[in-house]
Amino acid sequence: QVQLVESGGGVVQPGGSLRLSCAASGSIFSINDMGWYRQAPGKERELVAVIPKGGSTHYADSVKGRFTISRDNAKNTVYLQMNSLKPEDTAIYYCNAFISRNLTPWTFLEVWGQGTLVTVSS
Protein backbone atom coordinates (compact mmCIF):
# COMPACT_ATOMS: atom_id res chain seq x y z
CA GLN A 1 0.00 0.00 0.00
CA VAL A 2 1.21 3.51 -0.81
CA GLN A 3 -0.14 6.85 0.30
CA LEU A 4 0.41 10.57 -0.15
CA VAL A 5 0.18 12.94 2.81
CA GLU A 6 -0.03 16.70 2.24
CA SER A 7 0.83 19.45 4.71
CA GLY A 8 1.30 23.20 4.73
CA GLY A 9 -2.15 24.55 4.03
CA GLY A 10 -3.70 27.38 6.01
CA VAL A 11 -5.01 30.90 5.93
CA VAL A 12 -2.95 33.68 4.35
CA GLN A 13 -3.58 37.26 3.33
CA PRO A 14 -3.56 38.31 -0.33
CA GLY A 15 0.00 38.77 -1.51
CA GLY A 16 1.29 36.27 1.02
CA SER A 17 3.08 32.95 0.57
CA LEU A 18 2.61 29.34 1.55
CA ARG A 19 4.60 26.18 0.92
CA LEU A 20 2.82 22.87 0.50
CA SER A 21 4.55 19.53 0.96
CA CYS A 22 3.45 16.05 -0.05
CA ALA A 23 5.29 12.94 1.04
CA ALA A 24 4.79 9.50 -0.46
CA SER A 25 5.18 6.46 1.77
CA GLY A 26 4.79 2.70 1.57
CA SER A 27 6.50 -0.02 -0.45
CA ILE A 28 7.54 2.31 -3.27
CA PHE A 29 9.70 1.16 -6.16
CA SER A 30 9.56 4.27 -8.32
CA ILE A 31 7.62 7.51 -8.77
CA ASN A 32 7.05 9.11 -12.16
CA ASP A 33 5.04 12.31 -12.50
CA MET A 34 4.15 14.19 -9.31
CA GLY A 35 1.76 17.10 -9.31
CA TRP A 36 -0.66 19.39 -7.57
CA TYR A 37 -4.32 19.90 -8.37
CA ARG A 38 -6.88 22.14 -6.71
CA GLN A 39 -10.62 22.32 -6.36
CA ALA A 40 -12.39 25.53 -5.44
CA PRO A 41 -15.95 25.56 -4.05
CA GLY A 42 -18.44 24.86 -6.82
CA LYS A 43 -15.73 24.21 -9.41
CA GLU A 44 -14.10 21.18 -10.94
CA ARG A 45 -10.67 19.95 -9.93
CA GLU A 46 -7.95 21.51 -12.06
CA LEU A 47 -4.26 20.97 -12.65
CA VAL A 48 -1.97 23.46 -10.93
CA ALA A 49 1.50 22.10 -11.70
CA VAL A 50 3.25 18.86 -12.58
CA ILE A 51 6.87 17.75 -12.40
CA PRO A 52 8.10 14.62 -14.14
CA LYS A 53 10.86 12.51 -12.61
CA GLY A 54 13.45 13.92 -14.94
CA GLY A 55 11.78 16.41 -17.23
CA SER A 56 10.54 19.94 -17.37
CA THR A 57 7.77 21.34 -15.22
CA HIS A 58 4.34 22.45 -16.39
CA TYR A 59 2.07 25.07 -14.84
CA ALA A 60 -1.47 26.25 -15.29
CA ASP A 61 -1.53 29.71 -16.87
CA SER A 62 -3.22 31.13 -13.78
CA VAL A 63 -0.24 30.35 -11.54
CA LYS A 64 2.73 30.86 -13.87
CA GLY A 65 5.31 33.17 -12.37
CA ARG A 66 3.79 32.85 -8.88
CA PHE A 67 3.98 29.14 -8.03
CA THR A 68 7.00 26.83 -8.18
CA ILE A 69 6.84 23.05 -8.05
CA SER A 70 9.87 21.01 -7.01
CA ARG A 71 10.61 17.50 -5.79
CA ASP A 72 13.14 15.64 -3.67
CA ASN A 73 13.40 12.14 -5.10
CA ALA A 74 15.44 10.88 -2.15
CA LYS A 75 12.56 11.81 0.16
CA ASN A 76 9.73 10.89 -2.25
CA THR A 77 8.38 14.39 -1.66
CA VAL A 78 6.94 17.09 -3.88
CA TYR A 79 6.60 20.74 -2.91
CA LEU A 80 4.56 23.69 -4.11
CA GLN A 81 5.86 27.15 -3.26
CA MET A 82 3.02 29.62 -3.66
CA ASN A 83 3.83 33.33 -3.76
CA SER A 84 1.73 36.43 -4.44
CA LEU A 85 -1.38 34.53 -3.45
CA LYS A 86 -4.77 35.81 -4.59
CA PRO A 87 -8.25 35.17 -3.22
CA GLU A 88 -8.99 33.12 -6.32
CA ASP A 89 -6.26 30.68 -5.25
CA THR A 90 -8.51 29.60 -2.38
CA ALA A 91 -9.15 25.87 -2.79
CA ILE A 92 -8.42 22.42 -1.52
CA TYR A 93 -5.05 21.41 -2.93
CA TYR A 94 -4.48 17.76 -3.76
CA CYS A 95 -1.21 15.98 -4.35
CA ASN A 96 -1.08 13.42 -7.17
CA ALA A 97 1.57 10.91 -8.20
CA PHE A 98 2.10 7.88 -10.40
CA ILE A 99 3.76 5.26 -8.23
CA SER A 100 4.96 1.72 -8.79
CA ARG A 101 5.28 -0.67 -5.87
CA ASN A 102 8.08 -3.08 -5.03
CA LEU A 103 6.01 -6.17 -5.85
CA THR A 104 4.88 -4.79 -9.24
CA PRO A 105 7.58 -2.37 -10.38
CA TRP A 106 6.32 -2.30 -13.98
CA THR A 107 2.82 -1.09 -13.05
CA PHE A 108 2.21 2.54 -12.13
CA LEU A 109 -0.83 3.44 -10.06
CA GLU A 110 -2.33 6.91 -9.80
CA VAL A 111 -2.44 7.94 -6.14
CA TRP A 112 -4.13 10.98 -4.58
CA GLY A 113 -3.59 12.67 -1.26
CA GLN A 114 -6.40 13.64 1.08
CA GLY A 115 -6.12 17.35 0.30
CA THR A 116 -5.10 20.43 2.24
CA LEU A 117 -7.12 23.64 2.42
CA VAL A 118 -5.60 26.94 1.34
CA THR A 119 -7.60 30.07 2.11
CA VAL A 120 -6.50 33.47 0.83
CA SER A 121 -8.44 36.19 2.58
CA SER A 122 -7.94 39.52 4.27
Coordinates of N, CA and C in Angstrom, one line a residue:
Q1 N 0.8 -1.2 0.0 CA 0.0 0.0 0.0 C 0.9 1.2 0.0
V2 N 0.5 2.2 -0.8 CA 1.2 3.5 -0.8 C 0.2 4.6 -0.5
Q3 N 0.7 5.7 0.0 CA -0.1 6.9 0.3 C 0.6 8.1 0.2
L4 N -0.1 9.2 -0.1 CA 0.4 10.6 -0.1 C -0.2 11.4 1.0
V5 N 0.6 12.1 1.7 CA 0.2 12.9 2.8 C 0.6 14.4 2.6
E6 N -0.3 15.3 2.5 CA 0.0 16.7 2.2 C 0.1 17.4 3.6
S7 N 0.8 18.6 3.6 CA 0.8 19.4 4.7 C 1.2 20.9 4.2
G8 N 0.9 21.8 5.1 CA 1.3 23.2 4.7 C 0.2 24.1 4.4
G9 N -1.0 23.7 4.3 CA -2.2 24.5 4.0 C -2.5 25.5 5.2
G10 N -3.3 26.5 5.0 CA -3.7 27.4 6.0 C -4.3 28.6 5.5
V11 N -4.4 29.6 6.3 CA -5.0 30.9 5.9 C -3.9 31.9 5.7
V12 N -4.0 32.7 4.6 CA -2.9 33.7 4.4 C -3.6 34.9 3.7
Q13 N -3.0 36.1 3.9 CA -3.6 37.3 3.3 C -3.2 37.4 1.9
P14 N -4.0 38.1 1.1 CA -3.6 38.3 -0.3 C -2.2 38.9 -0.4
G15 N -1.4 38.4 -1.4 CA 0.0 38.8 -1.5 C 1.0 37.9 -0.7
G16 N 0.4 37.1 0.2 CA 1.3 36.3 1.0 C 1.8 35.0 0.3
S17 N 2.5 34.2 1.1 CA 3.1 33.0 0.6 C 2.8 31.8 1.5
L18 N 2.7 30.6 0.8 CA 2.6 29.3 1.5 C 3.4 28.3 0.8
R19 N 3.9 27.3 1.5 CA 4.6 26.2 0.9 C 3.9 24.9 1.3
L20 N 3.4 24.2 0.3 CA 2.8 22.9 0.5 C 3.8 21.8 0.3
S21 N 3.7 20.7 1.1 CA 4.5 19.5 1.0 C 3.7 18.3 0.8
C22 N 4.2 17.3 0.1 CA 3.5 16.0 -0.1 C 4.5 14.9 -0.1
A23 N 4.4 14.0 0.9 CA 5.3 12.9 1.0 C 4.6 11.6 0.7
A24 N 5.3 10.8 -0.1 CA 4.8 9.5 -0.5 C 5.4 8.5 0.5
S25 N 4.6 7.5 0.9 CA 5.2 6.5 1.8 C 4.6 5.1 1.4
G26 N 5.2 4.0 1.9 CA 4.8 2.7 1.6 C 5.9 1.9 0.8
S27 N 5.5 0.8 0.3 CA 6.5 0.0 -0.5 C 6.7 0.5 -1.9
I28 N 7.4 1.6 -2.0 CA 7.5 2.3 -3.3 C 8.8 1.8 -4.0
F29 N 8.6 1.5 -5.3 CA 9.7 1.2 -6.2 C 10.2 2.4 -6.9
S30 N 9.2 3.1 -7.5 CA 9.6 4.3 -8.3 C 8.4 5.2 -8.4
I31 N 8.7 6.5 -8.6 CA 7.6 7.5 -8.8 C 7.9 8.3 -10.0
N32 N 6.9 8.3 -10.9 CA 7.0 9.1 -12.2 C 6.5 10.5 -11.9
D33 N 5.5 10.9 -12.7 CA 5.0 12.3 -12.5 C 4.5 12.5 -11.1
M34 N 4.8 13.7 -10.6 CA 4.1 14.2 -9.3 C 3.5 15.6 -9.6
G35 N 2.4 15.8 -9.0 CA 1.8 17.1 -9.3 C 0.8 17.6 -8.2
W36 N 0.3 18.8 -8.5 CA -0.7 19.4 -7.6 C -1.9 19.8 -8.4
Y37 N -3.0 19.5 -7.8 CA -4.3 19.9 -8.4 C -5.0 20.7 -7.3
R38 N -6.1 21.4 -7.7 CA -6.9 22.1 -6.7 C -8.3 22.1 -7.1
Q39 N -9.2 22.3 -6.1 CA -10.6 22.3 -6.4 C -11.2 23.4 -5.5
A40 N -11.7 24.4 -6.1 CA -12.4 25.5 -5.4 C -13.9 25.2 -5.2
P41 N -14.5 25.8 -4.3 CA -16.0 25.6 -4.0 C -16.8 25.8 -5.3
G42 N -17.6 24.8 -5.7 CA -18.4 24.9 -6.8 C -17.8 24.7 -8.2
K43 N -16.5 24.4 -8.2 CA -15.7 24.2 -9.4 C -15.1 22.8 -9.5
E44 N -14.7 22.5 -10.7 CA -14.1 21.2 -10.9 C -12.6 21.2 -10.5
R45 N -12.1 20.0 -10.3 CA -10.7 19.9 -9.9 C -9.9 20.3 -11.2
E46 N -8.8 21.1 -10.9 CA -7.9 21.5 -12.1 C -6.5 21.3 -11.7
L47 N -5.7 21.1 -12.8 CA -4.3 21.0 -12.6 C -3.6 22.3 -12.3
V48 N -2.7 22.3 -11.3 CA -2.0 23.5 -10.9 C -0.6 23.4 -11.5
A49 N 0.1 22.3 -11.2 CA 1.5 22.1 -11.7 C 1.9 20.6 -11.7
V50 N 2.8 20.2 -12.5 CA 3.2 18.9 -12.6 C 4.7 18.9 -12.8
I51 N 5.4 17.9 -12.2 CA 6.9 17.8 -12.4 C 7.2 16.3 -12.7
P52 N 7.7 16.0 -13.8 CA 8.1 14.6 -14.1 C 9.3 14.2 -13.3
K53 N 9.7 13.0 -13.4 CA 10.9 12.5 -12.6 C 12.1 13.2 -13.1
G54 N 12.2 13.4 -14.4 CA 13.4 13.9 -14.9 C 13.3 14.9 -16.0
G55 N 12.1 15.5 -16.1 CA 11.8 16.4 -17.2 C 11.4 17.8 -16.8
S56 N 10.9 18.6 -17.7 CA 10.5 19.9 -17.4 C 9.2 20.1 -16.7
T57 N 9.0 21.1 -15.9 CA 7.8 21.3 -15.2 C 6.7 22.0 -16.1
H58 N 5.5 21.9 -15.7 CA 4.3 22.4 -16.4 C 3.4 23.1 -15.4
Y59 N 2.9 24.3 -15.7 CA 2.1 25.1 -14.8 C 0.8 25.5 -15.5
A60 N -0.3 25.6 -14.8 CA -1.5 26.3 -15.3 C -1.2 27.7 -15.5
D61 N -1.8 28.3 -16.5 CA -1.5 29.7 -16.9 C -1.8 30.6 -15.7
S62 N -2.8 30.3 -14.9 CA -3.2 31.1 -13.8 C -2.2 31.2 -12.7
V63 N -1.2 30.3 -12.6 CA -0.2 30.3 -11.5 C 1.2 30.6 -12.0
K64 N 1.4 30.6 -13.3 CA 2.7 30.9 -13.9 C 3.3 32.1 -13.3
G65 N 4.6 32.0 -12.9 CA 5.3 33.2 -12.4 C 5.1 33.4 -10.9
R66 N 4.1 32.7 -10.3 CA 3.8 32.9 -8.9 C 4.0 31.6 -8.1
F67 N 3.8 30.4 -8.7 CA 4.0 29.1 -8.0 C 5.2 28.4 -8.6
T68 N 5.9 27.6 -7.7 CA 7.0 26.8 -8.2 C 6.9 25.4 -7.6
I69 N 6.9 24.4 -8.5 CA 6.8 23.1 -8.1 C 8.3 22.5 -8.1
S70 N 8.6 21.7 -7.1 CA 9.9 21.0 -7.0 C 9.7 19.7 -6.3
R71 N 10.7 18.8 -6.4 CA 10.6 17.5 -5.8 C 12.0 17.1 -5.3
D72 N 11.9 16.2 -4.2 CA 13.1 15.6 -3.7 C 13.0 14.1 -3.8
N73 N 13.6 13.6 -4.8 CA 13.4 12.1 -5.1 C 13.9 11.2 -4.0
A74 N 14.9 11.7 -3.3 CA 15.4 10.9 -2.1 C 14.4 10.8 -1.0
K75 N 13.6 11.8 -0.9 CA 12.6 11.8 0.2 C 11.2 11.5 -0.4
N76 N 11.1 11.2 -1.7 CA 9.7 10.9 -2.3 C 8.7 12.0 -1.9
T77 N 9.2 13.2 -2.1 CA 8.4 14.4 -1.7 C 8.3 15.4 -2.8
V78 N 7.1 16.0 -2.9 CA 6.9 17.1 -3.9 C 6.5 18.3 -3.1
Y79 N 6.9 19.5 -3.6 CA 6.6 20.7 -2.9 C 5.9 21.7 -3.9
L80 N 5.1 22.6 -3.3 CA 4.6 23.7 -4.1 C 4.8 25.0 -3.3
Q81 N 5.6 25.8 -3.8 CA 5.9 27.1 -3.3 C 4.9 28.1 -3.9
M82 N 4.0 28.7 -3.1 CA 3.0 29.6 -3.7 C 3.3 31.0 -3.2
N83 N 3.6 31.9 -4.1 CA 3.8 33.3 -3.8 C 2.8 34.2 -4.4
S84 N 2.7 35.5 -3.9 CA 1.7 36.4 -4.4 C 0.3 35.8 -4.5
L85 N -0.1 35.2 -3.5 CA -1.4 34.5 -3.4 C -2.5 35.5 -3.6
K86 N -3.6 35.0 -4.3 CA -4.8 35.8 -4.6 C -6.0 35.1 -4.0
P87 N -7.0 35.8 -3.7 CA -8.2 35.2 -3.2 C -8.7 34.0 -4.1
E88 N -8.5 34.2 -5.4 CA -9.0 33.1 -6.3 C -8.1 31.9 -6.2
D89 N -7.1 31.9 -5.5 CA -6.3 30.7 -5.2 C -6.8 29.8 -4.1
T90 N -7.9 30.3 -3.5 CA -8.5 29.6 -2.4 C -9.1 28.3 -2.9
A91 N -8.7 27.2 -2.3 CA -9.2 25.9 -2.8 C -8.6 24.8 -1.9
I92 N -9.1 23.6 -2.1 CA -8.4 22.4 -1.5 C -7.4 22.0 -2.5
Y93 N -6.1 21.8 -2.1 CA -5.0 21.4 -2.9 C -4.7 19.9 -2.7
Y94 N -4.7 19.2 -3.8 CA -4.5 17.8 -3.8 C -3.1 17.4 -4.4
C95 N -2.4 16.5 -3.8 CA -1.2 16.0 -4.3 C -1.6 14.8 -5.2
N96 N -0.8 14.5 -6.3 CA -1.1 13.4 -7.2 C 0.3 12.8 -7.6
A97 N 0.3 11.5 -7.7 CA 1.6 10.9 -8.2 C 1.3 9.6 -8.8
F98 N 2.2 9.2 -9.8 CA 2.1 7.9 -10.4 C 3.2 7.1 -9.8
I99 N 2.8 6.0 -9.1 CA 3.8 5.3 -8.2 C 3.7 3.8 -8.6
S100 N 4.9 3.2 -8.7 CA 5.0 1.7 -8.8 C 5.5 1.1 -7.5
R101 N 4.9 0.0 -7.1 CA 5.3 -0.7 -5.9 C 6.4 -1.7 -6.1
N102 N 7.0 -2.1 -5.0 CA 8.1 -3.1 -5.0 C 7.7 -4.4 -5.7
L103 N 6.4 -4.9 -5.4 CA 6.0 -6.2 -5.9 C 5.6 -6.1 -7.3
T104 N 5.3 -4.9 -7.8 CA 4.9 -4.8 -9.2 C 5.5 -3.6 -9.8
P105 N 6.9 -3.6 -10.0 CA 7.6 -2.4 -10.4 C 7.3 -1.9 -11.8
W106 N 6.6 -2.7 -12.6 CA 6.3 -2.3 -14.0 C 4.9 -1.7 -14.1
T107 N 4.2 -1.6 -13.0 CA 2.8 -1.1 -13.1 C 2.7 0.2 -12.2
F108 N 2.3 1.3 -12.8 CA 2.2 2.5 -12.1 C 0.7 2.8 -11.8
L109 N 0.5 3.1 -10.5 CA -0.8 3.4 -10.1 C -0.9 4.9 -9.8
E110 N -2.1 5.5 -10.1 CA -2.3 6.9 -9.8 C -2.8 7.0 -8.4
V111 N -2.1 7.8 -7.6 CA -2.4 7.9 -6.1 C -2.7 9.4 -5.8
W112 N -3.7 9.6 -5.0 CA -4.1 11.0 -4.6 C -4.0 11.1 -3.1
G113 N -3.6 12.3 -2.7 CA -3.6 12.7 -1.3 C -5.0 13.1 -0.8
Q114 N -5.1 13.3 0.5 CA -6.4 13.6 1.1 C -6.8 15.1 0.9
G115 N -5.9 15.9 0.5 CA -6.1 17.4 0.3 C -5.8 18.2 1.5
T116 N -5.4 19.5 1.2 CA -5.1 20.4 2.2 C -5.7 21.8 1.8
L117 N -6.4 22.4 2.7 CA -7.1 23.6 2.4 C -6.2 24.9 2.5
V118 N -6.3 25.6 1.4 CA -5.6 26.9 1.3 C -6.7 28.0 1.2
T119 N -6.6 29.0 2.1 CA -7.6 30.1 2.1 C -6.8 31.4 2.0
V120 N -7.1 32.2 1.0 CA -6.5 33.5 0.8 C -7.6 34.5 1.1
S121 N -7.4 35.2 2.2 CA -8.4 36.2 2.6 C -7.8 37.2 3.5
S122 N -8.4 38.4 3.4 CA -7.9 39.5 4.3 C -8.9 39.6 5.5

